[in-house]
DNA sequence: CGCTTTTGACCGGCGC
DNA sequence: GCGCCGGTCAAAAGCG
């Protein structure tokens, strides 16, 4: 998928435990930009794409990337080091990474799963983002540039868990893969807490960064998240809350700077979770609902949201 | 012609 | 020390 940045593929490798090759990309926006991106399909569900970002951009990001990050936060991790907000964040030099998993929109829903880790000391929260938009169809689901900027229908579940305990569903999650493989142990762990809503809610009050267990794979996580009843419950609650909120402020938020009739058409109908909007669940607030994000608006404002 | 992708080789970390 | 494995390099091929 197009995330607004320019990437050059520099390698491809089949990793152990997953027949699908992992592709390695390097940011080409700037000659010396150290940011890397890895893309791999989930071994257990080929419709899931797992993308891992690593590194810190040393250049201003394209507007498209800024918009992307502001809505899905897929690139939020990258953006936190991007110079669109450079005055505030230019000092960040710690390695950053994020993991995303896309689920084929041909299915009943279009998931966008993300885990991100900027640095242990940062205030960022691991997130699960469900992108329920219709912006991808069968012709452009394959990596290519979507015609429009990413639509703002994003359900963002953030969590933080104590370092001295693990979610109770860890065993169940592991059972989905007899031999969990750390396809990527840089940023896979933090999603776990999001699978247990109760745990997540408890953890919402914790200020500690989550631990980084390294014995589970991202595709296992993605699979577990999307099948976990707790997650589904959280999603249902989120959608319910979202629809209700949209009923109240659809007019206020619907006229976004997207200026796209396509988006406006979506936002005019509230009967489906695929419609536009943005929901954030992020500590300390159990549920925060906000309207569509602006693409052409101030990147600074977007970054405030991304943070 | 310049840029990107492909792909086998190479390298370093890690476990035994 | 050896082998495995993930990540990167770089030459060749592809493409517009």
Short mmCIF file of C-alpha atoms (C1' of nucleotides) in Angstrom, two decimals:
data_model
loop_
_atom_site.label_atom_id
_atom_site.label_comp_id
_atom_site.label_asym_id
_atom_site.label_seq_id
_atom_site.Cartn_x
_atom_site.Cartn_y
_atom_site.Cartn_z
CA UNK A 1 0.00 0.00 0.00
CA UNK A 2 1.07 3.54 -0.52
CA UNK A 3 1.98 5.26 2.70
CA UNK A 4 3.01 8.53 1.18
CA UNK A 5 6.72 7.93 1.22
CA UNK A 6 8.94 6.73 -1.57
CA UNK A 7 10.56 3.37 -1.08
CA UNK A 8 13.12 1.36 -2.94
CA UNK A 9 13.23 -2.37 -2.58
CA UNK A 10 16.68 -3.60 -1.72
CA UNK A 11 16.10 -7.18 -0.75
CA UNK A 12 13.72 -10.04 -0.38
CA UNK A 13 14.08 -13.02 1.84
CA UNK A 14 12.07 -16.02 2.86
CA UNK A 15 12.16 -16.24 6.61
CA UNK A 16 11.86 -19.40 8.59
CA UNK A 17 8.33 -20.38 9.50
CA UNK A 18 6.70 -18.29 6.82
CA UNK A 19 6.67 -19.37 3.18
CA UNK A 20 5.88 -15.85 2.13
CA UNK A 21 8.97 -13.81 1.32
CA UNK A 22 9.70 -10.71 3.30
CA UNK A 23 10.50 -7.64 1.25
CA UNK A 24 12.89 -4.98 2.42
CA UNK A 25 12.45 -1.36 1.43
CA UNK A 26 14.50 1.74 2.02
CA UNK A 27 13.20 5.27 2.09
CA UNK A 28 14.33 7.15 -1.00
CA UNK A 29 12.86 10.53 -0.23
CA UNK A 30 16.29 11.61 0.95
CA UNK A 31 19.55 9.98 -0.12
CA UNK A 32 20.73 9.15 3.36
CA UNK A 33 17.43 8.52 5.05
CA UNK A 34 17.94 5.52 7.34
CA UNK A 35 14.31 4.46 7.49
CA UNK A 36 13.60 0.87 6.48
CA UNK A 37 10.35 -0.89 5.81
CA UNK A 38 9.64 -4.60 5.81
CA UNK A 39 6.57 -6.08 4.20
CA UNK A 40 5.45 -9.66 4.61
CA UNK A 41 2.25 -11.58 4.28
CA UNK A 42 0.87 -13.41 7.25
CA UNK A 43 1.67 -17.10 7.03
CA UNK A 44 -1.69 -18.15 8.38
CA UNK A 45 -3.81 -15.66 6.54
CA UNK A 46 -2.43 -14.55 3.22
CA UNK A 47 -4.83 -11.66 3.13
CA UNK A 48 -2.94 -9.99 5.93
CA UNK A 49 0.00 -7.80 5.09
CA UNK A 50 2.41 -7.02 7.85
CA UNK A 51 4.49 -3.92 7.46
CA UNK A 52 7.23 -2.90 9.82
CA UNK A 53 8.82 0.51 9.78
CA UNK A 54 12.14 1.09 11.41
CA UNK A 55 14.28 4.14 11.70
CA UNK A 56 13.97 7.87 11.82
CA UNK A 57 13.45 10.08 8.82
CA UNK A 58 16.04 12.76 8.35
CA UNK A 59 14.01 14.82 5.94
CA UNK A 60 10.62 16.51 5.59
CA UNK A 61 7.96 14.04 4.74
CA UNK A 62 5.75 14.34 1.69
CA UNK A 63 2.33 15.75 2.34
CA UNK A 64 0.81 12.42 1.46
CA UNK A 65 2.82 10.75 4.18
CA UNK A 66 1.76 13.36 6.64
CA UNK A 67 -1.84 12.81 5.75
CA UNK A 68 -1.41 9.09 6.02
CA UNK A 69 0.04 9.30 9.45
CA UNK A 70 -2.56 11.71 10.63
CA UNK A 71 -5.37 9.38 9.77
CA UNK A 72 -4.16 5.85 10.22
CA UNK A 73 -1.06 6.54 12.24
CA UNK A 74 0.58 3.87 10.20
CA UNK A 75 3.31 6.32 9.59
CA UNK A 76 2.85 8.15 12.83
CA UNK A 77 5.96 6.61 14.12
CA UNK A 78 7.87 7.84 11.15
CA UNK A 79 6.28 11.19 11.36
CA UNK A 80 7.22 11.74 14.93
CA UNK A 81 10.70 12.10 13.64
CA UNK A 82 9.71 13.83 10.46
CA UNK A 83 10.42 17.47 10.04
CA UNK A 84 6.80 18.39 9.40
CA UNK A 85 6.92 18.74 13.14
CA UNK A 86 10.63 19.20 13.31
CA UNK A 87 10.71 22.10 15.72
CA UNK A 88 9.24 19.95 18.40
CA UNK A 89 10.66 16.57 17.52
CA UNK A 90 13.87 17.18 15.70
CA UNK A 91 15.82 16.04 18.71
CA UNK A 92 14.47 12.53 18.53
CA UNK A 93 17.11 10.16 17.38
CA UNK A 94 16.05 6.92 18.98
CA UNK A 95 15.22 4.08 16.68
CA UNK A 96 11.57 3.83 15.90
CA UNK A 97 9.45 1.19 14.37
CA UNK A 98 5.88 0.28 13.80
CA UNK A 99 4.04 -2.73 12.58
CA UNK A 100 0.93 -2.75 10.50
CA UNK A 101 -1.22 -5.53 9.19
CA UNK A 102 -3.75 -5.14 6.48
CA UNK A 103 -6.62 -7.49 6.03
CA UNK A 104 -8.03 -7.87 2.59
CA UNK A 105 -10.94 -5.49 2.12
CA UNK A 106 -12.68 -8.08 0.04
CA UNK A 107 -13.71 -9.61 3.30
CA UNK A 108 -16.49 -8.44 5.55
CA UNK A 109 -14.34 -5.74 7.00
CA UNK A 110 -11.13 -4.00 6.24
CA UNK A 111 -8.74 -4.15 9.12
CA UNK A 112 -5.72 -2.10 9.62
CA UNK A 113 -3.67 -3.43 12.46
CA UNK A 114 -0.76 -1.57 13.78
CA UNK A 115 1.69 -1.78 16.54
CA UNK A 116 4.15 0.95 16.99
CA UNK A 117 7.13 1.58 19.13
CA UNK A 118 9.08 4.74 18.94
CA UNK A 119 11.33 4.48 21.89
CA UNK A 120 11.02 3.09 25.39
CA UNK A 121 10.99 6.52 26.88
CA UNK A 122 8.54 8.08 24.52
CA UNK A 123 4.95 8.75 25.34
CA UNK A 124 3.72 6.85 22.36
CA UNK A 125 1.29 4.04 22.87
CA UNK A 126 1.11 0.77 21.07
CA UNK A 127 -1.92 0.88 18.90
CA UNK A 128 -4.23 -1.27 16.91
CA UNK A 129 -5.81 0.63 14.10
CA UNK A 130 -8.79 -0.67 12.21
CA UNK A 131 -9.21 1.06 8.95
CA UNK A 132 -12.77 0.40 7.95
CA UNK A 133 -12.84 2.53 4.89
CA UNK A 134 -13.69 1.45 1.41
CA UNK A 135 -10.83 3.22 -0.11
CA UNK A 136 -9.27 0.05 -1.46
CA UNK A 137 -10.84 -2.11 -4.06
CA UNK A 138 -9.73 -5.25 -5.81
CA UNK A 139 -7.64 -3.32 -8.27
CA UNK A 140 -5.65 -1.23 -5.88
CA UNK A 141 -5.30 -3.42 -2.84
CA UNK A 142 -2.04 -4.58 -4.24
CA UNK A 143 0.78 -2.16 -3.45
CA UNK A 144 -0.01 0.89 -5.44
CA UNK A 145 -1.00 4.43 -4.92
CA UNK A 146 -4.59 4.86 -3.86
CA UNK A 147 -6.40 7.49 -5.81
CA UNK A 148 -7.35 9.44 -2.76
CA UNK A 149 -5.61 10.25 0.46
CA UNK A 150 -6.36 7.75 3.16
CA UNK A 151 -9.85 8.17 4.45
CA UNK A 152 -10.20 8.83 8.11
CA UNK A 153 -12.19 5.84 9.24
CA UNK A 154 -9.77 4.62 11.80
CA UNK A 155 -10.33 2.75 14.99
CA UNK A 156 -7.31 3.15 17.08
CA UNK A 157 -6.86 0.97 20.13
CA UNK A 158 -3.98 1.87 22.32
CA UNK A 159 -2.74 0.11 25.33
CA UNK A 160 -0.01 -0.10 27.82
CA UNK A 161 0.62 -3.00 30.12
CA UNK A 162 2.58 -3.49 33.29
CA UNK A 163 5.93 -5.07 32.91
CA UNK A 164 5.44 -7.68 35.59
CA UNK A 165 2.51 -9.52 34.10
CA UNK A 166 1.24 -10.76 30.82
CA UNK A 167 -2.26 -10.77 29.45
CA UNK A 168 -4.24 -13.83 30.38
CA UNK A 169 -4.95 -14.65 26.79
CA UNK A 170 -1.32 -15.11 25.91
CA UNK A 171 -1.65 -18.86 25.93
CA UNK A 172 -4.68 -18.77 23.71
CA UNK A 173 -2.89 -16.49 21.35
CA UNK A 174 0.04 -18.83 21.24
CA UNK A 175 -2.22 -21.72 20.46
CA UNK A 176 -2.93 -20.24 17.08
CA UNK A 177 0.59 -21.10 16.15
CA UNK A 178 2.26 -24.19 17.47
CA UNK A 179 5.65 -22.67 16.91
CA UNK A 180 5.50 -18.96 17.31
CA UNK A 181 8.22 -17.37 15.32
CA UNK A 182 9.57 -13.94 15.99
CA UNK A 183 9.35 -12.81 12.41
CA UNK A 184 10.03 -9.44 13.75
CA UNK A 185 10.85 -8.94 17.36
CA UNK A 186 11.44 -5.26 17.10
CA UNK A 187 7.88 -4.20 17.61
CA UNK A 188 5.56 -7.13 17.77
CA UNK A 189 4.94 -7.46 21.42
CA UNK A 190 2.95 -4.46 22.37
CA UNK A 191 -0.14 -5.42 20.52
CA UNK A 192 -0.78 -8.27 22.91
CA UNK A 193 -2.34 -6.18 25.57
CA UNK A 194 -4.86 -4.87 23.14
CA UNK A 195 -6.31 -8.31 22.69
CA UNK A 196 -7.76 -8.30 26.14
CA UNK A 197 -10.10 -5.46 26.56
CA UNK A 198 -10.30 -5.75 30.33
CA UNK A 199 -6.58 -5.90 30.58
CA UNK A 200 -6.27 -3.04 28.23
CA UNK A 201 -8.66 -0.97 30.29
CA UNK A 202 -6.73 -1.77 33.44
CA UNK A 203 -3.53 -0.94 31.74
CA UNK A 204 -4.94 2.33 30.56
CA UNK A 205 -4.04 3.75 33.91
CA UNK A 206 -0.51 2.51 33.77
CA UNK A 207 2.17 4.92 32.79
CA UNK A 208 4.74 2.23 32.25
CA UNK A 209 5.76 1.33 28.78
CA UNK A 210 4.81 -2.20 27.81
CA UNK A 211 7.37 -4.95 27.98
CA UNK A 212 8.71 -6.42 24.82
CA UNK A 213 8.19 -10.17 24.74
CA UNK A 214 10.01 -11.53 21.77
CA UNK A 215 8.65 -15.00 21.25
CA UNK A 216 5.60 -14.31 19.16
CA UNK A 217 5.19 -13.42 15.57
CA UNK A 218 3.42 -10.46 14.12
CA UNK A 219 1.21 -12.60 12.00
CA UNK A 220 0.23 -14.61 15.02
CA UNK A 221 -0.64 -11.40 16.72
CA UNK A 222 -2.59 -10.15 13.78
CA UNK A 223 -4.51 -13.35 13.58
CA UNK A 224 -5.14 -13.46 17.27
CA UNK A 225 -6.30 -9.89 17.41
CA UNK A 226 -8.78 -10.23 14.64
CA UNK A 227 -10.22 -13.43 16.03
CA UNK A 228 -10.10 -12.64 19.69
CA UNK A 229 -13.57 -12.20 21.20
CA UNK A 230 -12.29 -9.49 23.46
CA UNK A 231 -11.03 -7.56 20.54
CA UNK A 232 -14.27 -8.05 18.72
CA UNK A 233 -16.13 -6.83 21.76
CA UNK A 234 -13.93 -3.81 21.90
CA UNK A 235 -14.52 -3.25 18.22
CA UNK A 236 -18.27 -3.60 18.64
CA UNK A 237 -18.26 -1.14 21.49
CA UNK A 238 -16.10 1.19 19.53
CA UNK A 239 -18.34 1.05 16.50
CA UNK A 240 -21.43 1.51 18.62
CA UNK A 241 -19.90 4.46 20.33
CA UNK A 242 -18.68 5.77 17.05
CA UNK A 243 -22.00 5.56 15.31
CA UNK A 244 -23.70 7.28 18.20
CA UNK A 245 -21.17 10.04 18.23
CA UNK A 246 -21.38 10.44 14.50
CA UNK A 247 -25.12 10.79 14.79
CA UNK A 248 -24.51 13.74 17.03
CA UNK A 249 -21.76 15.52 15.24
CA UNK A 250 -21.77 14.16 11.73
CA UNK A 251 -22.51 17.56 10.33
CA UNK A 252 -19.81 19.17 12.38
CA UNK A 253 -17.17 16.69 11.36
CA UNK A 254 -18.41 15.54 8.01
CA UNK A 255 -17.33 18.60 6.10
CA UNK A 256 -13.67 17.89 6.37
CA UNK A 257 -10.91 19.34 4.33
CA UNK A 258 -10.86 16.23 2.24
CA UNK A 259 -13.09 18.10 -0.11
CA UNK A 260 -13.78 14.80 -1.70
CA UNK A 261 -17.31 13.93 -2.62
CA UNK A 262 -16.26 10.35 -2.23
CA UNK A 263 -15.53 10.91 1.37
CA UNK A 264 -18.60 13.01 1.93
CA UNK A 265 -20.70 10.30 0.42
CA UNK A 266 -19.32 7.87 2.91
CA UNK A 267 -19.84 10.09 5.86
CA UNK A 268 -23.41 10.70 4.91
CA UNK A 269 -24.33 7.15 5.72
CA UNK A 270 -23.92 5.79 9.20
CA UNK A 271 -25.37 2.34 8.84
CA UNK A 272 -22.08 0.59 8.37
CA UNK A 273 -18.82 0.46 10.18
CA UNK A 274 -17.19 0.98 6.85
CA UNK A 275 -18.28 4.57 6.79
CA UNK A 276 -15.99 7.43 7.52
CA UNK A 277 -14.88 8.72 10.87
CA UNK A 278 -12.21 8.33 13.41
CA UNK A 279 -12.28 6.68 16.76
CA UNK A 280 -9.50 6.71 19.21
CA UNK A 281 -9.23 4.56 22.28
CA UNK A 282 -6.26 5.72 24.11
CA UNK A 283 -5.29 5.92 27.74
CA UNK A 284 -6.29 7.48 29.98
CA UNK A 285 -9.59 7.94 28.21
CA UNK A 286 -11.24 4.56 27.59
CA UNK A 287 -12.98 5.86 24.50
CA UNK A 288 -12.38 9.00 22.57
CA UNK A 289 -14.34 9.72 19.48
CA UNK A 290 -13.32 12.34 17.05
CA UNK A 291 -14.34 13.28 13.60
CA UNK A 292 -12.59 12.90 10.28
CA UNK A 293 -9.12 14.17 10.10
CA UNK A 294 -8.06 16.85 7.77
CA UNK A 295 -5.67 16.05 5.03
CA UNK A 296 -5.03 19.49 3.74
CA UNK A 297 -5.11 20.98 7.20
CA UNK A 298 -2.22 21.77 9.40
CA UNK A 299 0.24 18.91 9.78
CA UNK A 300 1.05 20.25 13.19
CA UNK A 301 -2.50 19.68 14.26
CA UNK A 302 -2.39 16.22 12.90
CA UNK A 303 0.75 15.49 14.73
CA UNK A 304 -0.85 16.52 17.95
CA UNK A 305 -3.39 13.85 17.27
CA UNK A 306 -0.78 11.32 16.32
CA UNK A 307 1.10 11.91 19.49
"C1'" DC B 1 19.33 6.63 -19.83
"C1'" DG B 2 18.10 6.56 -15.22
"C1'" DC B 3 15.65 4.39 -11.82
"C1'" DT B 4 13.65 0.24 -9.76
"C1'" DT B 5 13.32 -4.63 -9.04
"C1'" DT B 6 15.25 -9.15 -8.79
"C1'" DT B 7 18.15 -12.43 -6.75
"C1'" DG B 8 22.19 -14.88 -5.32
"C1'" DA B 9 26.07 -13.81 -2.43
"C1'" DC B 10 27.80 -12.04 1.59
"C1'" DC B 11 28.00 -10.65 6.46
"C1'" DG B 12 27.18 -10.57 11.36
"C1'" DG B 13 24.64 -12.17 15.37
"C1'" DC B 14 23.27 -16.00 17.89
"C1'" DG B 15 22.74 -20.64 19.72
"C1'" DC B 16 24.71 -25.09 20.22
"C1'" DG C 1 34.13 -23.41 15.70
"C1'" DC C 2 30.17 -24.34 13.11
"C1'" DG C 3 25.74 -23.84 11.21
"C1'" DC C 4 21.53 -21.32 10.99
"C1'" DC C 5 19.14 -17.25 10.06
"C1'" DG C 6 17.88 -12.48 9.21
"C1'" DG C 7 19.39 -8.49 6.95
"C1'" DT C 8 22.08 -6.15 3.38
"C1'" DC C 9 24.82 -5.68 -0.81
"C1'" DA C 10 25.42 -5.36 -5.57
"C1'" DA C 11 25.33 -6.93 -10.31
"C1'" DA C 12 22.07 -7.98 -13.72
"C1'" DA C 13 17.66 -7.44 -15.62
"C1'" DG C 14 13.44 -4.91 -16.27
"C1'" DC C 15 10.89 -0.84 -17.28
"C1'" DG C 16 9.24 3.69 -18.77
#
